Coordinates of C-alpha atoms and ligand atoms in Angstrom, one line a residue:
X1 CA 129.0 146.5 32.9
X2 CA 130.0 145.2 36.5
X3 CA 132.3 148.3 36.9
X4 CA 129.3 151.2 36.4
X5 CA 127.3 149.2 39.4
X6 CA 127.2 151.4 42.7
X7 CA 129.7 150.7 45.7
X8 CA 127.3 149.8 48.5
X9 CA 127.7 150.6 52.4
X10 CA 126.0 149.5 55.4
X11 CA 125.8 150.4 59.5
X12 CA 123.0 149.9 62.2
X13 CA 122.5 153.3 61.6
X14 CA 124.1 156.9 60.6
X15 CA 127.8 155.8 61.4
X16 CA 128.8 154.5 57.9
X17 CA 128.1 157.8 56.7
X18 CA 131.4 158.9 57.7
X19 CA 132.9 156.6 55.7
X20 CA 130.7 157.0 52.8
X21 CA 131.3 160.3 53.0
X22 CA 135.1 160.1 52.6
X23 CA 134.8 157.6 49.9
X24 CA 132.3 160.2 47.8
X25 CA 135.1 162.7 48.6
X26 CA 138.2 160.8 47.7
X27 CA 136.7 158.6 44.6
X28 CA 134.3 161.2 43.1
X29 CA 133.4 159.0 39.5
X30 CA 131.9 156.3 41.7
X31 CA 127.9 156.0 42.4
X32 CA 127.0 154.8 46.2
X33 CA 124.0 153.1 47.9
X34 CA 123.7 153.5 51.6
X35 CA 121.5 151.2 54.0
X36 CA 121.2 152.2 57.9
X37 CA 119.3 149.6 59.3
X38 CA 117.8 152.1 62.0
X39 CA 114.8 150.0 62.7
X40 CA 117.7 147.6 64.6
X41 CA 120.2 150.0 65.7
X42 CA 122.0 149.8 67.9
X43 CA 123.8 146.3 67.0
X44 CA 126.4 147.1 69.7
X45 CA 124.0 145.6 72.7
X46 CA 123.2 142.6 70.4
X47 CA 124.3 138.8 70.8
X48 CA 126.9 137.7 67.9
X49 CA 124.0 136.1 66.5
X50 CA 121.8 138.9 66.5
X51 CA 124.0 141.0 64.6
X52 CA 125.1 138.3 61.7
X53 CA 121.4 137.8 61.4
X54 CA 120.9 141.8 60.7
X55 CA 123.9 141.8 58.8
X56 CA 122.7 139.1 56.2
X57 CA 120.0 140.8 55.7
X58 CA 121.3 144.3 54.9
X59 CA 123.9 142.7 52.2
X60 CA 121.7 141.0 50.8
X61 CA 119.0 144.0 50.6
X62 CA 122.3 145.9 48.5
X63 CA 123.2 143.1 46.7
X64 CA 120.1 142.6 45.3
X65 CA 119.8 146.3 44.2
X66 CA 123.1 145.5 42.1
X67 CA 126.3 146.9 43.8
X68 CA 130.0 145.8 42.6
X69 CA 131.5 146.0 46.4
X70 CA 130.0 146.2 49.8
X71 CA 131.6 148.1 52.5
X72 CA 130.9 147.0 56.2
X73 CA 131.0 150.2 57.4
X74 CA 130.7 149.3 61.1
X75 CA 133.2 147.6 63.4
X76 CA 130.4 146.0 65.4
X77 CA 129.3 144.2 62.1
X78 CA 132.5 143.3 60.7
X79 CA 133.5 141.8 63.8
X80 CA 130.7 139.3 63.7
X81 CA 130.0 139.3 60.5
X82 CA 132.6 139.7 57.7
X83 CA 133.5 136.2 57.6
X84 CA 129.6 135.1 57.0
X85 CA 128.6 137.8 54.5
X86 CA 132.6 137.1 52.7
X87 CA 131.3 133.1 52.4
X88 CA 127.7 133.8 51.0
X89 CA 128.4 136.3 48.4
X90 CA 130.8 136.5 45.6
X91 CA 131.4 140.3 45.1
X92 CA 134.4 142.0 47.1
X93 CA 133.2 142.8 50.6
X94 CA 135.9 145.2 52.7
X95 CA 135.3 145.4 56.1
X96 CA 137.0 147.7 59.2
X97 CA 138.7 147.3 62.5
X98 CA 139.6 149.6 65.3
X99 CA 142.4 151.4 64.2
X100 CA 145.0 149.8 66.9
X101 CA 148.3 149.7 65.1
X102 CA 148.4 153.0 64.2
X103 CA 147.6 154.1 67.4
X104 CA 150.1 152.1 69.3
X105 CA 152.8 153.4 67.1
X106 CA 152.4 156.6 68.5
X107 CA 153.4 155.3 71.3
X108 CA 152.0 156.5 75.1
X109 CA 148.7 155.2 76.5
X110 CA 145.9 154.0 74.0
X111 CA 142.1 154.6 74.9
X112 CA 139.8 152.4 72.3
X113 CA 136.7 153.2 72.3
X114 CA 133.8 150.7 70.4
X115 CA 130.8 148.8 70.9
X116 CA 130.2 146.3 73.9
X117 CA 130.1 143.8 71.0
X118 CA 133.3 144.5 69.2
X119 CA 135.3 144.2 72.5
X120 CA 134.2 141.3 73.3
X121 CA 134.8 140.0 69.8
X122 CA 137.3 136.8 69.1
X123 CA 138.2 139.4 66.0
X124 CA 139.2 142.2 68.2
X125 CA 141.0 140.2 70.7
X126 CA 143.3 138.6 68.3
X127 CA 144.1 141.9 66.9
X128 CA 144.5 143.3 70.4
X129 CA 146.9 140.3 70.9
X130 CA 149.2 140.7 67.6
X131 CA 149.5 144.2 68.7
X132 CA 149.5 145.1 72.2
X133 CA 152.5 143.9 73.8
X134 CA 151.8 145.2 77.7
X135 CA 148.4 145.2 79.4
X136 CA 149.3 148.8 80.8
X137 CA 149.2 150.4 77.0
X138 CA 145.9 150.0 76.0
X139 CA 142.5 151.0 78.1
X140 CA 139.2 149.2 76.4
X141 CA 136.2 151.1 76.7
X142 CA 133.1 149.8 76.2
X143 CA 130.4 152.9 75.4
X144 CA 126.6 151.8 76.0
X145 CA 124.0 154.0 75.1
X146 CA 126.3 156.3 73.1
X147 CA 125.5 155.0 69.4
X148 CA 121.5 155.7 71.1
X149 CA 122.3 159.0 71.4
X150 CA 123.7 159.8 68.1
X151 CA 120.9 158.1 66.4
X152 CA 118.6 160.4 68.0
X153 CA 120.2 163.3 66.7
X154 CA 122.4 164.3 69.9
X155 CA 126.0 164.6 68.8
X156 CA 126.8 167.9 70.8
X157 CA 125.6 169.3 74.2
X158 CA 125.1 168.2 77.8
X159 CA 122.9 165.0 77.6
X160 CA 126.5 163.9 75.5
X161 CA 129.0 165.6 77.9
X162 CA 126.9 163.8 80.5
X163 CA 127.3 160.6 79.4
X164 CA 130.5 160.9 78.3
X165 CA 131.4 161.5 81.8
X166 CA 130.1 158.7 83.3
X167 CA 131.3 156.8 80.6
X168 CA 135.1 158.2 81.3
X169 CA 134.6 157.9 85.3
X170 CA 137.0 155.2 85.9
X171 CA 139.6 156.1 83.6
X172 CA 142.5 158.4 84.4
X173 CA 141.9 160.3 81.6
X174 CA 144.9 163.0 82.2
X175 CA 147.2 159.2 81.1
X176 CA 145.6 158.9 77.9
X177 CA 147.5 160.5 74.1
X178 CA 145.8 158.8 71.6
X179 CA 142.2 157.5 71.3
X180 CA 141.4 155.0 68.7
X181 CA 137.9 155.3 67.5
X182 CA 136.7 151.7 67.0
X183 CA 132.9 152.4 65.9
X184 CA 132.2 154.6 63.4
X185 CA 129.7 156.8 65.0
X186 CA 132.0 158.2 67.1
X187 CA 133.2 160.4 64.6
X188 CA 130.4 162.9 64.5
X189 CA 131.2 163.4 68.5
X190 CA 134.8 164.0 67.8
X191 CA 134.8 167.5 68.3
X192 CA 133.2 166.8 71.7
X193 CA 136.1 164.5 72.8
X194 CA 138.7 166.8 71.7
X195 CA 137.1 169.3 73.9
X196 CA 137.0 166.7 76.9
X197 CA 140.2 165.4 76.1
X198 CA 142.4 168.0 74.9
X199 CA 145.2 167.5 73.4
X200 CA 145.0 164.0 72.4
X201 CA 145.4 162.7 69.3
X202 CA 142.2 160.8 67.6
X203 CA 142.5 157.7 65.2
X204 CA 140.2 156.1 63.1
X205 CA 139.6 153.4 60.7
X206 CA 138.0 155.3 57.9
X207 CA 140.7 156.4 55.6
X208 CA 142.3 153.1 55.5
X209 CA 139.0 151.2 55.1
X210 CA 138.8 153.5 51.6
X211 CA 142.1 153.1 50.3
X212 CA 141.5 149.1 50.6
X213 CA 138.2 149.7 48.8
X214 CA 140.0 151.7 45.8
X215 CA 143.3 148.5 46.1
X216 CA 140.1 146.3 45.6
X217 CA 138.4 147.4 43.1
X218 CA 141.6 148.7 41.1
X219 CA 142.8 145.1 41.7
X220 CA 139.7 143.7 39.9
X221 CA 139.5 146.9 37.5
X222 CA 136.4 147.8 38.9
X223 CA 137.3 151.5 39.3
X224 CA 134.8 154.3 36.9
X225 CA 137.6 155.6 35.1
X226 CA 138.6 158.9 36.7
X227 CA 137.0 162.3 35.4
X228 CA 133.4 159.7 34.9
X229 CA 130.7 161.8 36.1
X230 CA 129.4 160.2 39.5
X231 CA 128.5 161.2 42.8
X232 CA 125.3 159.8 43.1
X233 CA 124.3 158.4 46.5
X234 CA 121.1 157.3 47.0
X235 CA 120.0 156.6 51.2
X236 CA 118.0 153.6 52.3
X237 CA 116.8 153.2 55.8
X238 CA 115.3 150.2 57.5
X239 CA 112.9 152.3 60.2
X240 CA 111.7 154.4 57.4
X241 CA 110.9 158.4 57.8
X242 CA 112.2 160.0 60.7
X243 CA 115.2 158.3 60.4
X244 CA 115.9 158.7 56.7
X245 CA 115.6 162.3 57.7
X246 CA 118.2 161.9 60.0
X247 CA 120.4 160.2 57.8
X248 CA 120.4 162.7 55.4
X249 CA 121.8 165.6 57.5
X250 CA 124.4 163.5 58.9
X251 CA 125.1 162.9 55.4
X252 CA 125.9 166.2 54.5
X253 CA 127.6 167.2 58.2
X254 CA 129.7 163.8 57.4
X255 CA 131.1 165.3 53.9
X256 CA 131.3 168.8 54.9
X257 CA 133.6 167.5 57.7
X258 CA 135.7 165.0 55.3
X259 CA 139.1 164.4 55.5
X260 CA 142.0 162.4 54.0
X261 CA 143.7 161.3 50.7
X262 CA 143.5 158.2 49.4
Ligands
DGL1 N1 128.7 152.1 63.8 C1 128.9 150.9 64.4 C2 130.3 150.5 64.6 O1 131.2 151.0 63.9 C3 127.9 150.2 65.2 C4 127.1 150.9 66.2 C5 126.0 150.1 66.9 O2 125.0 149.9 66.2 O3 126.2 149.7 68.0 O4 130.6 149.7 65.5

């Protein structure tokens, strides 16, 4: 029955975890596969091309392996991606954005940090556009190198601060209330920011991108009925051991630091 299949996520690496992690939480009967494609992270750096290329072939890995939904769990990807992987196959595929709106409703000055790639997207500037309605709101950071770091293991510590710094040189940072979170790896360096950053307030896409999963698949009663025994979520990694390794104690940081209702 197409409702007992696994929900499946994919990221150029450990990112998607986070949101994995939050969707294990909040929608307990379900099963999940997981692919990081760590031989080809980060897709960040990559041409548009590149990354629909890699993307292509990580859905279709999951796919394959039978899965009822497929969660893009990376901004980079969905930015040059969603539209392609939406066209080519016919189960539900929910994708995430930098969490803008939200942010701009707070009101004050926006920092949104993401990929050199989903900056630069068409996708991001249009939602830029719709939402930001003076240049002086909203500060665009591009972070190169950072998703490298995390992949390697680094998510606290000097080598982070470090490059945080440089990252934040140019920026009057004492200006800055909110920061949006626009790539999912971020949020295993959150409590880093807040540190560097205190006070501000930190948005992400993550719970939204799991409450459209559950509208989806409640829409198309695809939901385990509730109390279902699941839980299961099995890891897939395209560079193989170490990074398998890795992936697996993200995991479990990821879920330990969960959050959110859906
Ligand atoms: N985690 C990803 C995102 O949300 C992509 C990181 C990368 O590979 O550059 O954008």
């Amino acid at each position: 029955m197409e409702r007992e299949k696994p929900i499946a996520f994919f990221d150029s690496g450990a990112g998607g975890l986070t949101v994995l992690a939050l969707a294990a939480r909040l929608l307990p009967a379900e099963n999940f596969l997981y692919f990081g494609d760590t031989a080809n992270a980060p897709y960040g750096s990559k041409s548009k091309e590149e990354v629909r290329a890699l993307s292509m072939q990580a859905a279709k890995f999951l796919v394959e392996k039978g899965s009822k939904a497929l969660v893009v769990a990376c901004n980079t990807a969905t930015s040059a991606a969603v539209d392609l992987l939406r066209q080519e196959f016919s189960l539900p595929v929910i994708g995430m954005e930098p969490a803008i709106k939200p942010a701009l409703a707070e009101g004050g000055k926006v920092l949104v940090m993401a990929t050199p790639l989903t900056l630069r997207e068409e996708k991001f500037r249009r939602l830029y556009h719709r939402y930001a309605t003076g240049t002086d709101e909203v500060a665009l950071l591009p972070c190169p190198g950072l998703v490298e770091l995390i992949e390697s293991g680094i998510i606290a510590g000097p080598a982070l601060e470090n490059l945080l710094s440089t990252l934040f040189r140019e920026l009057n940072t004492a200006e800055i209330t909110t920061v949006v979170l626009g790539c999912t790896h971020y949020l295993f360096i959150k409590n880093t920011l807040q540190k560097m950053l205190p006070g501000v307030k930190f948005i992400d896409g993550n719970l939204g991108t799991v409450r459209q999963l559950k509208r989806v698949l409640a829409a198309k009663n695809l939901l385990r009925p509730a109390g279902n025994p699941g839980g299961q979520v099995e890891l897939f990694a395209s560079g193989g051991e170490p990074s398998l390794t890795l992936l697996r104690k993200l995991y479990k940081i990821a879920f330990e630091q969960g959050e959110g209702e859906v």
